[in-house]
CSV table of N, CA and C in Angstrom, one decimal:
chain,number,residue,atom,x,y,z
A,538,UNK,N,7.7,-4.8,11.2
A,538,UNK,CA,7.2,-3.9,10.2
A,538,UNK,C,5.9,-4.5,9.6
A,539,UNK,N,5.6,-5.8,9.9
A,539,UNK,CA,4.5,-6.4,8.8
A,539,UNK,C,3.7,-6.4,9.6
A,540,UNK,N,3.6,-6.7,11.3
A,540,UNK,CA,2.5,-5.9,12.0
A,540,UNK,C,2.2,-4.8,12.2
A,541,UNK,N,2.5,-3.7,11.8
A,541,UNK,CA,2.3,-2.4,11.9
A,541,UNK,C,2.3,-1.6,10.9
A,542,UNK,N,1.8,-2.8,9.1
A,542,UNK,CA,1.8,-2.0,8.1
A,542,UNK,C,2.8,-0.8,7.7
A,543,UNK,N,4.4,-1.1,8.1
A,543,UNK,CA,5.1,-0.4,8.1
A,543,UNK,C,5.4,-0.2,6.4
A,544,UNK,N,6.5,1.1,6.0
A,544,UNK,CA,7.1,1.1,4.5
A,544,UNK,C,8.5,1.2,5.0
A,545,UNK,N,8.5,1.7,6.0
A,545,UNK,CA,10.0,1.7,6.4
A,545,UNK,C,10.5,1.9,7.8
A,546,UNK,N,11.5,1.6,7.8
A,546,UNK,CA,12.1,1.5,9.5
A,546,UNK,C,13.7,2.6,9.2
A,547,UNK,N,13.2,3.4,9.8
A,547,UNK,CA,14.3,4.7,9.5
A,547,UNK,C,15.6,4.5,11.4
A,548,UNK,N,16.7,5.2,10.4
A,548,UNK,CA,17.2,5.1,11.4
A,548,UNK,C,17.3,6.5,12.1
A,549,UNK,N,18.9,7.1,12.2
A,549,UNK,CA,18.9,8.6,13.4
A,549,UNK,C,17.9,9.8,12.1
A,550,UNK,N,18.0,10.5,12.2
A,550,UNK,CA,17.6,11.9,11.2
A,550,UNK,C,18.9,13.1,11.1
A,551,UNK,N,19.3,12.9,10.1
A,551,UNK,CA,20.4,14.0,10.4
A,551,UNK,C,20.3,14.8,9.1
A,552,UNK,N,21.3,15.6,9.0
A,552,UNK,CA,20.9,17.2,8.4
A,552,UNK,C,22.5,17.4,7.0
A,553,UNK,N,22.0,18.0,5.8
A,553,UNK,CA,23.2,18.1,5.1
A,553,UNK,C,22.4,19.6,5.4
A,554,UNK,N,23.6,20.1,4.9
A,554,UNK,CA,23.6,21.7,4.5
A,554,UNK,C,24.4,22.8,3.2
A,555,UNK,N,24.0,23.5,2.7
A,555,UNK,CA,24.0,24.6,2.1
A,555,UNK,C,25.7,23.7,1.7
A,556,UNK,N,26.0,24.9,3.0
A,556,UNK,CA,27.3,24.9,3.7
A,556,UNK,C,28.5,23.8,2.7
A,557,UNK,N,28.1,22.8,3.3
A,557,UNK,CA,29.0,22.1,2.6
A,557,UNK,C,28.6,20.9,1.4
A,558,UNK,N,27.3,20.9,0.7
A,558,UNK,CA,26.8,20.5,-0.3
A,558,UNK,C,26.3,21.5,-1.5
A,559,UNK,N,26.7,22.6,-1.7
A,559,UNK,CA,26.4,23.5,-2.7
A,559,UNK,C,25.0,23.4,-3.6
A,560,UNK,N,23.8,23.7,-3.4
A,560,UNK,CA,22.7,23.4,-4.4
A,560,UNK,C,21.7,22.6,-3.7
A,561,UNK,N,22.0,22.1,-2.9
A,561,UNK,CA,21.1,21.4,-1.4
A,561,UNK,C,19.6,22.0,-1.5
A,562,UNK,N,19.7,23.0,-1.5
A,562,UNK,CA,18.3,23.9,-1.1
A,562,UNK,C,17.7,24.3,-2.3
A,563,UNK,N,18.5,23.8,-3.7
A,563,UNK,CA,17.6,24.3,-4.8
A,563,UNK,C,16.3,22.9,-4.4
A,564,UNK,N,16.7,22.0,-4.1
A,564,UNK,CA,15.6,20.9,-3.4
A,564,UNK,C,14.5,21.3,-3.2
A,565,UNK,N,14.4,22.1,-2.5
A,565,UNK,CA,13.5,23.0,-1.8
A,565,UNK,C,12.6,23.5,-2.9
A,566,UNK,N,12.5,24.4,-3.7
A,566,UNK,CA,11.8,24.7,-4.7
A,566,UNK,C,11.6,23.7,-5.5
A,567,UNK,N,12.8,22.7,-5.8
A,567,UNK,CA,12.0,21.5,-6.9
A,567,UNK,C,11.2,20.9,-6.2
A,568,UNK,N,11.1,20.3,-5.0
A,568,UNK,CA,10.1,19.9,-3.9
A,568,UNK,C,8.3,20.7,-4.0
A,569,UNK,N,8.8,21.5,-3.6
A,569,UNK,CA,7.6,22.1,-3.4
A,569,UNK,C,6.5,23.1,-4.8
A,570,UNK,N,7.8,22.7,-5.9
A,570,UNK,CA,6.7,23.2,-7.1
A,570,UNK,C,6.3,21.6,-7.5
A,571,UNK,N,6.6,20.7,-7.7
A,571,UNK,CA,6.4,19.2,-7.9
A,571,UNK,C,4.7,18.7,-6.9
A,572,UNK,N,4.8,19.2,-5.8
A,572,UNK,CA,4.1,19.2,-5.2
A,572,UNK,C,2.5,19.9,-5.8
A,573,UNK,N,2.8,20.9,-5.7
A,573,UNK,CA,2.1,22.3,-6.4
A,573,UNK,C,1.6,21.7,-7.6
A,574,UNK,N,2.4,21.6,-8.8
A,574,UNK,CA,2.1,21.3,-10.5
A,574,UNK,C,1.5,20.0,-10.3
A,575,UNK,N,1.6,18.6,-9.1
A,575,UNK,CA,1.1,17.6,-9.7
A,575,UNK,C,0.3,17.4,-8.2
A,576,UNK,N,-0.3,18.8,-7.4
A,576,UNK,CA,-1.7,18.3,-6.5
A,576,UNK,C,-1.7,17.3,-5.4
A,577,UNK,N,-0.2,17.2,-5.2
A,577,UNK,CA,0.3,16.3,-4.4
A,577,UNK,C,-0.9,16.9,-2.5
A,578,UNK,N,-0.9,16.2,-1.9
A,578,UNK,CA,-1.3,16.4,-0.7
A,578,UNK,C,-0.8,15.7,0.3
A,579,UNK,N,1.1,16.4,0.5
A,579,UNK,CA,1.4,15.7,1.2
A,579,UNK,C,1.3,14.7,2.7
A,580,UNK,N,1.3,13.4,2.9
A,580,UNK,CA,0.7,12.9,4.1
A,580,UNK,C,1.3,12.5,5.2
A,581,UNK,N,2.5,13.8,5.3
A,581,UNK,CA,3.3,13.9,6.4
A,581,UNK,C,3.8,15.6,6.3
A,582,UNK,N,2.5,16.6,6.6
A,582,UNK,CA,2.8,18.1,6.3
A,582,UNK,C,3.8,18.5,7.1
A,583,UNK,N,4.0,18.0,8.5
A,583,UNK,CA,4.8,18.5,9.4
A,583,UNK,C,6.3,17.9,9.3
A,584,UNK,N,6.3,17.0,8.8
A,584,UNK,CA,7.8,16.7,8.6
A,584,UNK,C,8.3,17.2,7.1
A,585,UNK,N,7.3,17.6,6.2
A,585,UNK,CA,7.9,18.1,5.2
A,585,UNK,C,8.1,19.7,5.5
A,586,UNK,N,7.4,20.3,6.0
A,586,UNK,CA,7.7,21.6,6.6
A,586,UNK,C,8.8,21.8,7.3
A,587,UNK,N,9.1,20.8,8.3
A,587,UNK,CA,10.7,20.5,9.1
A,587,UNK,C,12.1,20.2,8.5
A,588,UNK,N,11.8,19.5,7.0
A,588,UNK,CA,12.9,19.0,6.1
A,588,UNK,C,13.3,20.2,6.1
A,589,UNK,N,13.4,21.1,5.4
A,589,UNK,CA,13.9,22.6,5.6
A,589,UNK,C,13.9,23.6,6.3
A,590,UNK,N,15.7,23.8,6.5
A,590,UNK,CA,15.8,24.9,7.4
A,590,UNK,C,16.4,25.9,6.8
A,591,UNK,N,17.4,26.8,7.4
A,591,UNK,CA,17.6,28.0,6.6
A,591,UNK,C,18.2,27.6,5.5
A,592,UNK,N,19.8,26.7,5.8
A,592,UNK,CA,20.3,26.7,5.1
A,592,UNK,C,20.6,25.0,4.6
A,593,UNK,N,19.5,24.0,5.5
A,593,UNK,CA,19.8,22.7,5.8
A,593,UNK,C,18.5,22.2,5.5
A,594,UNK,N,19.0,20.9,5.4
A,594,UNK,CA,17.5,19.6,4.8
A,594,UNK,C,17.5,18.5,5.5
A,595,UNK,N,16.9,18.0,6.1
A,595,UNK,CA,16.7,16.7,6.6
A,595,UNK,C,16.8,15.4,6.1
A,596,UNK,N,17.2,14.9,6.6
A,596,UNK,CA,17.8,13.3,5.9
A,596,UNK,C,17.2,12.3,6.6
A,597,UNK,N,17.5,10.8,6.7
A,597,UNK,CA,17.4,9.8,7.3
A,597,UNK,C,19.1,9.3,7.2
A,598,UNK,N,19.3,9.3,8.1
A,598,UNK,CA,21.1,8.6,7.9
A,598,UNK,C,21.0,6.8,7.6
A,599,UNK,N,20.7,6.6,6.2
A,599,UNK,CA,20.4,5.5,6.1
A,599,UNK,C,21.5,4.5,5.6
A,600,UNK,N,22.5,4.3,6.4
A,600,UNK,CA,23.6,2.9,6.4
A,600,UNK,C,22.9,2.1,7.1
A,601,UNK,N,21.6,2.4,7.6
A,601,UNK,CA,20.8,1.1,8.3
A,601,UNK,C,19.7,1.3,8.0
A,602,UNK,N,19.1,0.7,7.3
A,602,UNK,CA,16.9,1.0,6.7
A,602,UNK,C,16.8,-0.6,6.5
A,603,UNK,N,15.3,-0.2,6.9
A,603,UNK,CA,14.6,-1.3,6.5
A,603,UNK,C,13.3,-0.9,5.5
A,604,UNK,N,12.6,-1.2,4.5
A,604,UNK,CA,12.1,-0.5,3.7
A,604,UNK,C,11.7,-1.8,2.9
A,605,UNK,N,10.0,-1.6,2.3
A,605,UNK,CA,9.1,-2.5,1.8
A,605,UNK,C,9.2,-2.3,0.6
A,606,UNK,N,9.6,-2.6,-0.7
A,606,UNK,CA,10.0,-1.9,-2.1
A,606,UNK,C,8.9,-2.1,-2.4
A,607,UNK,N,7.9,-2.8,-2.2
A,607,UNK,CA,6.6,-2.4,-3.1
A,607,UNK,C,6.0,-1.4,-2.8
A,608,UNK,N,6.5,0.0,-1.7
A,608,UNK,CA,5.8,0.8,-1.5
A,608,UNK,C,6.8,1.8,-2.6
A,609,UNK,N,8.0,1.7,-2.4
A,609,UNK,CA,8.9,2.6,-3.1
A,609,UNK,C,8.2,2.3,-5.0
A,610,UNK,N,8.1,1.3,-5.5
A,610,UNK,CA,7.6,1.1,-6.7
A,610,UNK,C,6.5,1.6,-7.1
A,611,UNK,N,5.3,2.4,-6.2
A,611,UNK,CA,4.3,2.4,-6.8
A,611,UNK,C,4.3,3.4,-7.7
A,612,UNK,N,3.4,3.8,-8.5
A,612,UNK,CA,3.7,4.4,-9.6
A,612,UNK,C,3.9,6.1,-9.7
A,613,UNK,N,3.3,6.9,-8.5
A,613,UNK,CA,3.3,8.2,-8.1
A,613,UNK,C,4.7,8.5,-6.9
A,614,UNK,N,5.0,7.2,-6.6
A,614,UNK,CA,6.5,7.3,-6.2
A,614,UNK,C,7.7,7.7,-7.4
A,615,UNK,N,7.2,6.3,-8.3
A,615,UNK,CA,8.3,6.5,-9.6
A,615,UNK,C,8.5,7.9,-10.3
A,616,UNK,N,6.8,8.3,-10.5
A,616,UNK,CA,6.7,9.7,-11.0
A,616,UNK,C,7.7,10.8,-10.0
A,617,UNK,N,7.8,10.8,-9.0
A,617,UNK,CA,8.5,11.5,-8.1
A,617,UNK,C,9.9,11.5,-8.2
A,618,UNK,N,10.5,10.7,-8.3
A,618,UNK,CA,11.8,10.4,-8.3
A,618,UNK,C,12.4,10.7,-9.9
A,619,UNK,N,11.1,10.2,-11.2
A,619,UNK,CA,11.4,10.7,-12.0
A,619,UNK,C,11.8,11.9,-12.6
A,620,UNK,N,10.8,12.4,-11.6
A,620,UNK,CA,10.6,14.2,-11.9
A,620,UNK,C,12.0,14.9,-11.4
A,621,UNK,N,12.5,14.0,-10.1
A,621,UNK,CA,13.7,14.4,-9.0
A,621,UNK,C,14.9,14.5,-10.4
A,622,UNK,N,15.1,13.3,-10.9
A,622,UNK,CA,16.4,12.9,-11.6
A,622,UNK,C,16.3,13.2,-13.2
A,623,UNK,N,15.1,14.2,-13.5
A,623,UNK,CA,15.0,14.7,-14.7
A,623,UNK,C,15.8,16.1,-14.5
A,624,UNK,N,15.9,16.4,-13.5
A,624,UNK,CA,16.4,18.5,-12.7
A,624,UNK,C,17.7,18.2,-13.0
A,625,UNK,N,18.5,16.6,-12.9
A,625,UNK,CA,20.0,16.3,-13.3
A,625,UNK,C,20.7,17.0,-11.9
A,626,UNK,N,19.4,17.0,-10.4
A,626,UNK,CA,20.1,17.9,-9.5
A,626,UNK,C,21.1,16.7,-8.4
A,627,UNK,N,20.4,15.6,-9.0
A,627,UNK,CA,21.6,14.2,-8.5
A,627,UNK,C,22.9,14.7,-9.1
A,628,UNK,N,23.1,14.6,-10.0
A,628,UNK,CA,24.3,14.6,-10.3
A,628,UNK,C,25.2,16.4,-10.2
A,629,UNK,N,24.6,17.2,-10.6
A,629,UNK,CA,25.1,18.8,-9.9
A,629,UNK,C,24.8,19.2,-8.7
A,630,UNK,N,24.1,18.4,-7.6
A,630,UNK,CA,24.1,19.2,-6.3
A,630,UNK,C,24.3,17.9,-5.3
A,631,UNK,N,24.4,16.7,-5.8
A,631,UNK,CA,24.5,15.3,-4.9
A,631,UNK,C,23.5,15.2,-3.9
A,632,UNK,N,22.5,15.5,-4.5
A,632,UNK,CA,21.2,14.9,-3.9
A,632,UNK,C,21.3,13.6,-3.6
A,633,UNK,N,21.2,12.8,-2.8
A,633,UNK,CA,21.5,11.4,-2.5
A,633,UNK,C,20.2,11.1,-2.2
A,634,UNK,N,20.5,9.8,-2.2
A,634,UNK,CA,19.8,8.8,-1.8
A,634,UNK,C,18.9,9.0,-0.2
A,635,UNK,N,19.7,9.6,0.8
A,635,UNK,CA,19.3,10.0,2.0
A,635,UNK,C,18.1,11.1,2.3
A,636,UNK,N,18.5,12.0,1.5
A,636,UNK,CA,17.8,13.5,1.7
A,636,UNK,C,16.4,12.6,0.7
A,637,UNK,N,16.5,12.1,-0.4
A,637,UNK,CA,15.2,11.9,-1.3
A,637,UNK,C,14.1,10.9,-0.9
A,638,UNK,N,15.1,9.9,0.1
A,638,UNK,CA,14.0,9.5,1.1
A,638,UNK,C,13.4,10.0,2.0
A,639,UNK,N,13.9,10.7,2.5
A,639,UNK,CA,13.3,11.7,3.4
A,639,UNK,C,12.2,12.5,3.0
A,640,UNK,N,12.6,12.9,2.2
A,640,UNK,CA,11.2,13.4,1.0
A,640,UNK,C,9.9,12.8,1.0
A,641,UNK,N,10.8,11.8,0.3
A,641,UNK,CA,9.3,10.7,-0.5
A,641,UNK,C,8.4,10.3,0.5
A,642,UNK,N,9.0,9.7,1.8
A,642,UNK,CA,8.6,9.2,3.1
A,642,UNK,C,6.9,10.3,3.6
A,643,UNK,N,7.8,11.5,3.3
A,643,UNK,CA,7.0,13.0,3.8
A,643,UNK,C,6.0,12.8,3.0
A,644,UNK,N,6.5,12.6,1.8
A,644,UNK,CA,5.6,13.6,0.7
A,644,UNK,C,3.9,11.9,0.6
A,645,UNK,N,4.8,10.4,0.9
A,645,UNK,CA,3.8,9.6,0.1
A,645,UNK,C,3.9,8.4,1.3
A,646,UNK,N,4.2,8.5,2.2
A,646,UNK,CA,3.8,7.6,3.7
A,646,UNK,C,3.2,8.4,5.0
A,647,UNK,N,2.1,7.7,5.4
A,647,UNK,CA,1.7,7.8,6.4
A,647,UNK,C,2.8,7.6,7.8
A,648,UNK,N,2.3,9.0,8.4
A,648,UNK,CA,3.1,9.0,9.7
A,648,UNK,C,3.3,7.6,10.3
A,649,UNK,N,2.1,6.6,10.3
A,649,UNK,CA,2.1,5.3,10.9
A,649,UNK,C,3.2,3.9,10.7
A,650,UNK,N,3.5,4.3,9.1
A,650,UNK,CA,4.1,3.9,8.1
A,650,UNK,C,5.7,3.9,8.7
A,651,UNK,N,5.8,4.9,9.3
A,651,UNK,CA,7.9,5.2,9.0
A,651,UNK,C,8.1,4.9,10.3
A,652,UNK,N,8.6,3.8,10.6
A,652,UNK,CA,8.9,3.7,12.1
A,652,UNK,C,10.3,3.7,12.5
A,653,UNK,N,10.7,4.6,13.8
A,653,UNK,CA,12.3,4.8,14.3
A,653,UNK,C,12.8,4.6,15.0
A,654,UNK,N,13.9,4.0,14.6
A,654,UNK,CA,14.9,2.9,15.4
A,654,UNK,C,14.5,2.9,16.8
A,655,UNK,N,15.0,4.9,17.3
A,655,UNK,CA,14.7,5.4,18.8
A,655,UNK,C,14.0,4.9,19.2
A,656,UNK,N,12.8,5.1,18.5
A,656,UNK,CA,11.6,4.6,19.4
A,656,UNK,C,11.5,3.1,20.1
A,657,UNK,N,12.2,2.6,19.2
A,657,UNK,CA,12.5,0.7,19.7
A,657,UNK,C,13.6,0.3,20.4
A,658,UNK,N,14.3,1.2,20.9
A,658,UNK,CA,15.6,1.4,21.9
A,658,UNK,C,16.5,0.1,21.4
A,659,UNK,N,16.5,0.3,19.9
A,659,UNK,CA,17.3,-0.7,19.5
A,659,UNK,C,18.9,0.5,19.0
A,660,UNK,N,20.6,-0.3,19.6
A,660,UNK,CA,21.0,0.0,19.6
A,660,UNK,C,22.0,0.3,18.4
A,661,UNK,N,22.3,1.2,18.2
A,661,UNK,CA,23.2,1.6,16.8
A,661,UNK,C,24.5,2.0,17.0
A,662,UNK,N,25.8,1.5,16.4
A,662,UNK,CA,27.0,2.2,16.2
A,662,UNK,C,27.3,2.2,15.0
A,663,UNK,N,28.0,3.9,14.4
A,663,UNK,CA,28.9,3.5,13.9
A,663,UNK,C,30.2,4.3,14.0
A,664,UNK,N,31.1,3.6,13.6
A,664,UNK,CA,32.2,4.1,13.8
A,664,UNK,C,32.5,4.1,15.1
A,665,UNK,N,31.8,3.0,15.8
A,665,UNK,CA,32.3,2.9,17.5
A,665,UNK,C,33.5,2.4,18.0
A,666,UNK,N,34.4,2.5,19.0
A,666,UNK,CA,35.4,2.6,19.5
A,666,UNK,C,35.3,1.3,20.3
């Protein structure tokens, strides 16, 4: 990661939905008015455009990360996350930890920045047999 000016080392990408997380997609609108009201220019447009689907969000399945906290700390991160856990949508829709990285990654890391497991053909289980 420290040769490659990394913020994070993500692991698979996987998806919550509608379906079985109730309020999932109000994300969606707080995302992209947050954006909007504070001139954000996100620097990963195409993966924030992909975070949402009809009824699903994109995650990072993160029981395995690797992540530089002085990128997470900087001060337009905090504002973000502040703004996230002012909505109280953590606690009424279980916004987690997974889906809001996914976000932040989108919204305030350079594509060069998030590097994935896949790509390093490094091998992952869990819950293997």
């Amino acid at each position: 990661m420290h040769n490659k000016n990394a913020v994070y080392f993500a692991n698979n990408v996987d998806v919550d939905s509608e379906e079985q997380l109730p309020g999932t997609m109000f994300l969606k609108r707080v995302t992209f008015d947050y954006i909007k009201r504070n001139n954000i220019k996100p620097k990963q447009l195409e993966i924030l455009r992909d975070a949402f689907g009809n009824n699903t969000i994109r995650n990072y399945f993160n029981n395995f990360e690797v992540l530089k906290m002085e990128f997470f700390r900087r001060k337009e991160i905090r504002h973000w996350i502040e703004s996230i856990d002012s909505t109280n949508g953590i606690f009424y829709y279980r916004w987690g930890d997974a889906v809001l990285r996914y976000l932040t990654l989108a919204l305030f890391a350079e594509q060069h920045e998030v590097l994935h497991r896949v790509d390093y053909n490094f091998p992952y289980c869990h819950k293997c047999r």
